């Protein structure tokens, strides 16, 4: 089942790039690289290496709105469908600052049933598109990665992070609860006990602390993040298919299927939780604290 919106197929000299159906997009091409820009993500494909990059480019902090998530999932699906693409790197245009600030809190604040349901359904599609991607996916985490930004990193096959930034699932600090598929992602990477402690306390780890518990696989200086991620992606892209995909399916299939089977009840759980007055109140305070940070 797919919630994808239609896309255009644009042919280029020796490659083809599928562009999101968005009138703001533009295409940039050279003899080796092709890119398309939608409002929230930019896709680049290097036809020589077969490596693609999905760059999150939503100012100021790549917070994930409904639209952002839909474009992200479309971008992932189009790269996955493109036979010339051998691997995908996910990174941020806000280099050195923020990888992603996670879900757009405004999408969960004072919203009606219908928009909450649509938002959460887009969250599911985004998760399926990244965690279920058949191709190698590497996260080049070039900035802070709280909550959904951390979950996105955990959906990749390998994580390279720049030093001196923070990463973690801090949902409880906002008075909300990480969904079960985020908990699963965290537990897969760092194990039960570390996950329990981190999720309960809303711990934001430094890159170095994250590396020590396997939350990230590699920590490098900011200027080397893309290079290190590309090196790993190139290595993974040489592993023969379908062996790569089938192995991923063996390891991840159960989690993907669980959410597929429980989509409706998970949406209902989210809507019920988020609409509780105490949850709305805590989230409102958190938003105020974020806004007032600047004034201090
Ligand atoms: N959503 C909406 N707006 C945001 C978010 C966000 N997640 N994060 C930051 N902003 C806004 C700020 O309010 C600020 O707005 P304005 O310019 O209008 O004042 C602007 O973005 C810039 O933010 P900062 O000034 O804070 O930027 P910095 O570069 O100083 O800091 C950080 C960047 C570190 C990313 C910081 O902004 C931060 O910590 N943000 C909050 C991150 C966070 O807590 N995210 C949690 C989101 S919830 C989630 O992802 C999973 C929820 C699962 C729900 C399950 C329910 C059942």
CSV table of C-alpha atoms in Angstrom, one decimal, residues 76-77 79-81 85-88 90 126-137 155-157 241 244-245 248-249 252 256:
chain,number,residue,atom,x,y,z
A,76,UNK,CA,13.4,7.9,-0.7
A,77,UNK,CA,11.0,5.8,-2.8
A,79,UNK,CA,15.8,6.8,-5.2
A,80,UNK,CA,14.9,3.3,-4.3
A,81,UNK,CA,13.1,2.8,-7.6
A,85,UNK,CA,21.2,4.3,-7.5
A,86,UNK,CA,23.3,1.9,-5.5
A,87,UNK,CA,23.2,3.6,-2.1
A,88,UNK,CA,21.6,6.6,-0.3
A,90,UNK,CA,20.9,11.2,4.3
A,126,UNK,CA,8.4,8.0,6.3
A,127,UNK,CA,9.5,5.1,8.6
A,128,UNK,CA,8.7,2.5,5.9
A,129,UNK,CA,10.5,4.4,3.2
A,130,UNK,CA,13.8,4.6,5.2
A,131,UNK,CA,13.9,1.6,7.5
A,132,UNK,CA,12.4,-0.6,4.8
A,133,UNK,CA,14.7,0.6,2.0
A,134,UNK,CA,16.2,-2.2,0.1
A,135,UNK,CA,19.4,-0.3,-0.7
A,136,UNK,CA,22.3,0.7,1.6
A,137,UNK,CA,21.4,3.8,3.6
A,155,UNK,CA,16.6,3.8,10.5
A,156,UNK,CA,19.9,4.0,8.5
A,157,UNK,CA,22.2,1.0,8.1
A,241,UNK,CA,22.0,-7.5,-4.3
A,244,UNK,CA,21.9,-7.1,0.8
A,245,UNK,CA,18.2,-6.5,0.7
A,248,UNK,CA,18.0,-6.5,5.7
A,249,UNK,CA,14.6,-8.1,5.4
A,252,UNK,CA,14.1,-5.8,10.0
A,256,UNK,CA,8.2,-3.5,9.6
